[in-house]
Coordinates of C-alpha atoms in Angstrom, one line a residue:
X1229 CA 13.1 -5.1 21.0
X1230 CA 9.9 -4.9 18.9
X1231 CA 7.8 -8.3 18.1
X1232 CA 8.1 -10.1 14.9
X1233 CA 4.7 -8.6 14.2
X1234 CA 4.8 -5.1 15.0
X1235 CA 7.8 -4.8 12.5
X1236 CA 6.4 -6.7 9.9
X1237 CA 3.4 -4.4 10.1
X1238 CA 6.0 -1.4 10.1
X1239 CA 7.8 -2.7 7.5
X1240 CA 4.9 -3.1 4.8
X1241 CA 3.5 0.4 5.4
X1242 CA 6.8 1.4 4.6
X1243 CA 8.3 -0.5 1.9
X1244 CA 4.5 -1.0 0.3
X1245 CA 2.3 1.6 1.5
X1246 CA 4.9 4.4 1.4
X1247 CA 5.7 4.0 -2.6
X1248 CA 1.9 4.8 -3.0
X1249 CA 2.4 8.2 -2.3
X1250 CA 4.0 8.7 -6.2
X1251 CA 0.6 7.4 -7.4
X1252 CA -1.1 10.3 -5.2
X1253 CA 1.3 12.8 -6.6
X1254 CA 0.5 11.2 -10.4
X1255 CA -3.2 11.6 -10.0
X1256 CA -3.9 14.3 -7.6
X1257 CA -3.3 17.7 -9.1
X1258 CA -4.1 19.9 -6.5
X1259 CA -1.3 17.9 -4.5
X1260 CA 1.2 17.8 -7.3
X1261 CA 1.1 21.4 -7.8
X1262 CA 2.1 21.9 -4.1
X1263 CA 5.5 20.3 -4.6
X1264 CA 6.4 21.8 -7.9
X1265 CA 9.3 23.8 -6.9
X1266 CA 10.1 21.8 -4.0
X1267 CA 12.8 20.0 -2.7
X1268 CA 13.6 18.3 1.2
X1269 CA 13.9 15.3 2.7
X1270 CA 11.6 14.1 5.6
X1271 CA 12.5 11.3 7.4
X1272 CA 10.1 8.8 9.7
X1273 CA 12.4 7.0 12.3
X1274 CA 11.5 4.0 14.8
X1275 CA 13.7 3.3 17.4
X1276 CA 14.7 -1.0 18.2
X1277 CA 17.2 -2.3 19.9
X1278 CA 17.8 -4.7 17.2
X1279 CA 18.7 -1.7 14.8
X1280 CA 16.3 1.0 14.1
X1281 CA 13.7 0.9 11.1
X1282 CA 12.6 3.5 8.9
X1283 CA 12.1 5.1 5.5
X1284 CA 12.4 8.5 4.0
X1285 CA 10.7 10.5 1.3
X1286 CA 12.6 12.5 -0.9
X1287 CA 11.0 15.5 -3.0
X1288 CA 12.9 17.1 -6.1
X1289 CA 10.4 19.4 -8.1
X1290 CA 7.2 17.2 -8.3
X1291 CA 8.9 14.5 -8.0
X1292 CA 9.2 11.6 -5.3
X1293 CA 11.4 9.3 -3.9
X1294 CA 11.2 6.7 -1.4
X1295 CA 14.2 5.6 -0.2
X1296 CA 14.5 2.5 2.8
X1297 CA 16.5 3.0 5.6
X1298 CA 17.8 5.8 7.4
X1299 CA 19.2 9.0 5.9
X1300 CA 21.6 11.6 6.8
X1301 CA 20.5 15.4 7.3
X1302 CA 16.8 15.1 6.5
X1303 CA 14.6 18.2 6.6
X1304 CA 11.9 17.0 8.9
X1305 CA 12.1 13.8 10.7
X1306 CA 9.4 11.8 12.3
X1307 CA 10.6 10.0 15.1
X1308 CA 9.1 7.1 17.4
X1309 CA 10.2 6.0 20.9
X1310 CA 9.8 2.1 19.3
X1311 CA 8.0 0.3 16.5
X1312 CA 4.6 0.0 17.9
X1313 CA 4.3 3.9 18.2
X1314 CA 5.0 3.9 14.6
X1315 CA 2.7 1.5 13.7
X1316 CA 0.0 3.0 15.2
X1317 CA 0.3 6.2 13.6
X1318 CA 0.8 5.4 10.7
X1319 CA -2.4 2.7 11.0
X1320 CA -4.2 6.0 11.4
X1321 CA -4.7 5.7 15.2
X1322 CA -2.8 8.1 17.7
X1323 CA 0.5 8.1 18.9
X1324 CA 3.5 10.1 20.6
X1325 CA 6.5 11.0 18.3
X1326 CA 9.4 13.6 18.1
X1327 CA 8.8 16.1 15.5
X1328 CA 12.6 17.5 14.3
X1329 CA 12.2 20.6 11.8
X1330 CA 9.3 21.8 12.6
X1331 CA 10.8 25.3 11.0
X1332 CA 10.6 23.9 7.7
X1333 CA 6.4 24.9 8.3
X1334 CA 6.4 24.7 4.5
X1335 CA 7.4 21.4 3.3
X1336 CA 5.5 20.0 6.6
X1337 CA 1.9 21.2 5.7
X1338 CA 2.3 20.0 2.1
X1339 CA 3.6 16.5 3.7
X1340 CA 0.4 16.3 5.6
X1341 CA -1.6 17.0 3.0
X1342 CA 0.2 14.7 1.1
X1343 CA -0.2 11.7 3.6
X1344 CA -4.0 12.5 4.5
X1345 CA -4.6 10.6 0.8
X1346 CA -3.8 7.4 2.6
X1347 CA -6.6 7.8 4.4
X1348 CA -8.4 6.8 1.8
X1349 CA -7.1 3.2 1.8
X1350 CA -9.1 2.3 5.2
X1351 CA -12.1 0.4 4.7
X1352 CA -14.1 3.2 6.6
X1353 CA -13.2 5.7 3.8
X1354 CA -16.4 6.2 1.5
X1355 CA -15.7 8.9 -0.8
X1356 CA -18.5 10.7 -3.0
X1357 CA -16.0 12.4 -5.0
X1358 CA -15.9 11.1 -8.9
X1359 CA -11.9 11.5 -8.6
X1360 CA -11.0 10.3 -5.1
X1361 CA -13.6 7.4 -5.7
X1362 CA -11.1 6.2 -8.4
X1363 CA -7.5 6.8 -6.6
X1364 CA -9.2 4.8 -3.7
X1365 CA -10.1 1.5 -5.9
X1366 CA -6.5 2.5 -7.6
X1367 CA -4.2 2.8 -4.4
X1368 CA -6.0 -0.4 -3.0
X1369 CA -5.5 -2.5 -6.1
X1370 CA -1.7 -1.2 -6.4
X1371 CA -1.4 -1.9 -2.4
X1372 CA -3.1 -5.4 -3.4
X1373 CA -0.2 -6.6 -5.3
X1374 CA 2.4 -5.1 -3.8
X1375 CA 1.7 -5.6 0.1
X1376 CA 1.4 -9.6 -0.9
X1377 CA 4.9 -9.7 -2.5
X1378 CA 6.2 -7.4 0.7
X1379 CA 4.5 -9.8 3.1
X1380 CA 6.2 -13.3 1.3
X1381 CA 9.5 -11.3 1.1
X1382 CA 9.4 -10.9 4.8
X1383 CA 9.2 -14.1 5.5
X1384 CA 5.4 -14.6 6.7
X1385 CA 5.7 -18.6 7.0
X1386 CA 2.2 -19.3 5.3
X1387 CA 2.4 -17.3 2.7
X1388 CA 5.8 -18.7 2.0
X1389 CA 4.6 -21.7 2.1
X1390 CA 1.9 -21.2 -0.3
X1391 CA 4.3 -19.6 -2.7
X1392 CA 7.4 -22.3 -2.3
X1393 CA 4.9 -24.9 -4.3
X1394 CA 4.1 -22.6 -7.1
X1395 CA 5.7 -22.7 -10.5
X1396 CA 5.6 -19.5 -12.5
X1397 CA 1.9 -17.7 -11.7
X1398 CA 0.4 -14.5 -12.3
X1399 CA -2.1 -13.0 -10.0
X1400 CA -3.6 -10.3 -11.8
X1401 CA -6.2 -7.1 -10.0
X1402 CA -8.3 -5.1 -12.4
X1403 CA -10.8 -2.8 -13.4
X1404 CA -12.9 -3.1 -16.8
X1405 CA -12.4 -0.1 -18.6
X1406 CA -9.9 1.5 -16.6
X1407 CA -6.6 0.6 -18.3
X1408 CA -4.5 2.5 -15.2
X1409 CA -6.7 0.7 -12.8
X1410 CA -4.9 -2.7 -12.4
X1411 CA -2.3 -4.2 -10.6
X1412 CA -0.7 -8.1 -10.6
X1413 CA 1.8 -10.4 -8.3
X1414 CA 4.0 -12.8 -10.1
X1415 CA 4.9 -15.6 -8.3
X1416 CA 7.6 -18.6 -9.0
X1417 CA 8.9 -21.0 -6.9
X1418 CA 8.8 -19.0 -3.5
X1419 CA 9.7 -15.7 -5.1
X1420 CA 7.2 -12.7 -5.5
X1421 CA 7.5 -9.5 -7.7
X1422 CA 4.2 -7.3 -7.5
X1423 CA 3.9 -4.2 -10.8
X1424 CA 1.4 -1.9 -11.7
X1425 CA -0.5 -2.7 -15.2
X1426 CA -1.7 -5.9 -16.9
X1427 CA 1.0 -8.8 -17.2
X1428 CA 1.1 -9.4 -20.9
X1429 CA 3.3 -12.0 -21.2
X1430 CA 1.3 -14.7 -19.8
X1431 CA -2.1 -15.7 -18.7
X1432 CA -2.9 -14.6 -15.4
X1433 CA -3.4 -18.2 -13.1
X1434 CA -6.0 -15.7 -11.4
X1435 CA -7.9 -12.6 -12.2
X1436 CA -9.6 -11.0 -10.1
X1437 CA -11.6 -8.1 -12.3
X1438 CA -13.6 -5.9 -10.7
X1439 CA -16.9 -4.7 -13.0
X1440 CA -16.1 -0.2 -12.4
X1441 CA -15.5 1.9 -10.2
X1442 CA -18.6 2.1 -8.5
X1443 CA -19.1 -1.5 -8.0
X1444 CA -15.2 -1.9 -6.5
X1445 CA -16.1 0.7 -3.8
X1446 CA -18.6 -1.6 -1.3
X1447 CA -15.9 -4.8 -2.2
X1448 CA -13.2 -2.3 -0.3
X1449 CA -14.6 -0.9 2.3
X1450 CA -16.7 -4.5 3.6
X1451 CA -20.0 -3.7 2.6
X1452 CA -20.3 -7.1 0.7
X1453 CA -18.1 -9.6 1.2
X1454 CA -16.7 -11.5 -2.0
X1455 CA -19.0 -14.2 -2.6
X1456 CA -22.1 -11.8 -2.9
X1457 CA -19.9 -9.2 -5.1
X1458 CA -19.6 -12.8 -7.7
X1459 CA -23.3 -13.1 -7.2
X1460 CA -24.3 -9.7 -8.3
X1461 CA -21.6 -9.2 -11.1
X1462 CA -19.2 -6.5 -9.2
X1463 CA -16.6 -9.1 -9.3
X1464 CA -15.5 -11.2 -12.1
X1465 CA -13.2 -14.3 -10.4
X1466 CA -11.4 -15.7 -13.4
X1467 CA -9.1 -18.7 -12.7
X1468 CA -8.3 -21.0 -9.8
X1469 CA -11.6 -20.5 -7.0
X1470 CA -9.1 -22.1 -3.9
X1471 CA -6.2 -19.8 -4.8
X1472 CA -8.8 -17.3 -5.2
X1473 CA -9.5 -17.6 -1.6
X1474 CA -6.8 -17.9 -0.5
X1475 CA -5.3 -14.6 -2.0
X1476 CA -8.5 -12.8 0.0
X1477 CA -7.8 -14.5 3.2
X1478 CA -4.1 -13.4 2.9
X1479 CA -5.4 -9.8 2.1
X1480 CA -7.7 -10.2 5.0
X1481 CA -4.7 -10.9 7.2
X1482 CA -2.2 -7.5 6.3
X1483 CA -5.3 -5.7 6.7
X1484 CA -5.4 -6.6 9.9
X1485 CA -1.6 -7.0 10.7
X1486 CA -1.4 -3.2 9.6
X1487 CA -4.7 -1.6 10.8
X1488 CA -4.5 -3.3 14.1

């Protein structure tokens, strides 16, 4: 039986960090143009004796779909002896699993290729490239919003906590001038509903609207911490300073949950 924590962590890489791969196929070309054509099913597996966990993507001609749970007949299928092999993986560190379909060469090398633009979401990733500088900021600030409505919808009992006393809030991520580049969490009354885009129809509570590209960059990866980034105009903080902070400290905390 996995801990509590191991299949939280598993569970927001899957159900948050997972979906992000239709945002790498959107963006990246080069990547794109490797699944034009295709079509299979890879599924990643983690054993539990409390029911197994997992989530499979599904390619049709460019496009992607992530579907929760376990599937029948998948082309290639990722499987883990338990949870905590999973998570570690999939945190980027290194770990035994069972490879099934490893004839389907194909489909498996563009997967890889696929997956290695999560990379860029660790805080050690420091691209120089003009284009994968911007999917970074955008994957992070997509992953923003969504991995705080994952981690209140599975019952994390701060967070609920902190959401239960809220009336009808929006929490809104941004980039000025990049009109793709933003991100926001809705939050009423203990529910959570994360989207890509600005929220238009009402005020954001909080806004947290980061000055370009370049100046998002040393924010992610922990060059300078918040309070500097406000000092030197990277980051505009608009709204609410305490629930503010307490949006970074919750950040803080999945970072850690699923980066170990």
């Amino acid at each position: 039986m996995a801990e509590n924590r191991d299949k939280m962590a598993a569970l927001l890489v899957l159900q948050a960090l997972f979906p992000l791969l239709k945002v790498v196929m959107g963006d990246n070309r080069k990547i794109k143009s490797k699944f034009e054509g295709v079509k299979g099913k890879v599924q990643f597996i983690a054993r539990d004796s409390d029911g197994d966990i997992g989530a499979c993507l599904v390619f049709d001609n460019g496009k992607l779909e992530v579907v929760h749970g376990v599937i029948e007949n998948p082309d290639i299928t990722f499987e883990f002896a338990n949870i905590k092999r999973m998570v570690k993986m999939l945190g980027g560190k290194p770990a035994l699993f069972r490879l099934r379909g490893i004839r389907n060469i194909g489909l498996l090398l563009k997967l890889l290729a696929l997956l290695m633009n999560l990379t860029l979401l660790m805080p050690a990733a420091k691209p120089k490239d003009p284009e994968k500088k911007r999917l970074k900021v955008k994957l992070s600030i997509y992953m923003m919003a969504a991995a705080l409505s994952k981690y209140n919808k599975l019952g994390d009992p701060e967070i609920n906590a902190w959401t239960e006393k809220q009336p009808e809030r929006i929490y809104q991520f941004s980039v000025s001038g990049e009109e793709d580049i933003a991100a926001y969490l809705r939050v009423k009354a203990g529910k959570t509903q994360a989207g890509p885009g600005l929220y238009s129809r009402r005020k954001p509570f909080v806004h947290m609207k980061f000055r370009g590209v370049d100046e998002a960059l040393p924010i992610l990866v922990n060059d300078i911490n918040m309070v500097k980034a406000v000092e030197q105009g990277y980051l505009a903080l608009e709204g609410s300073p305490e629930y503010s902070r307490d949006i970074g400290n919750f950040l803080i905390r999945i970072q850690g949950l699923v980066m170990g």
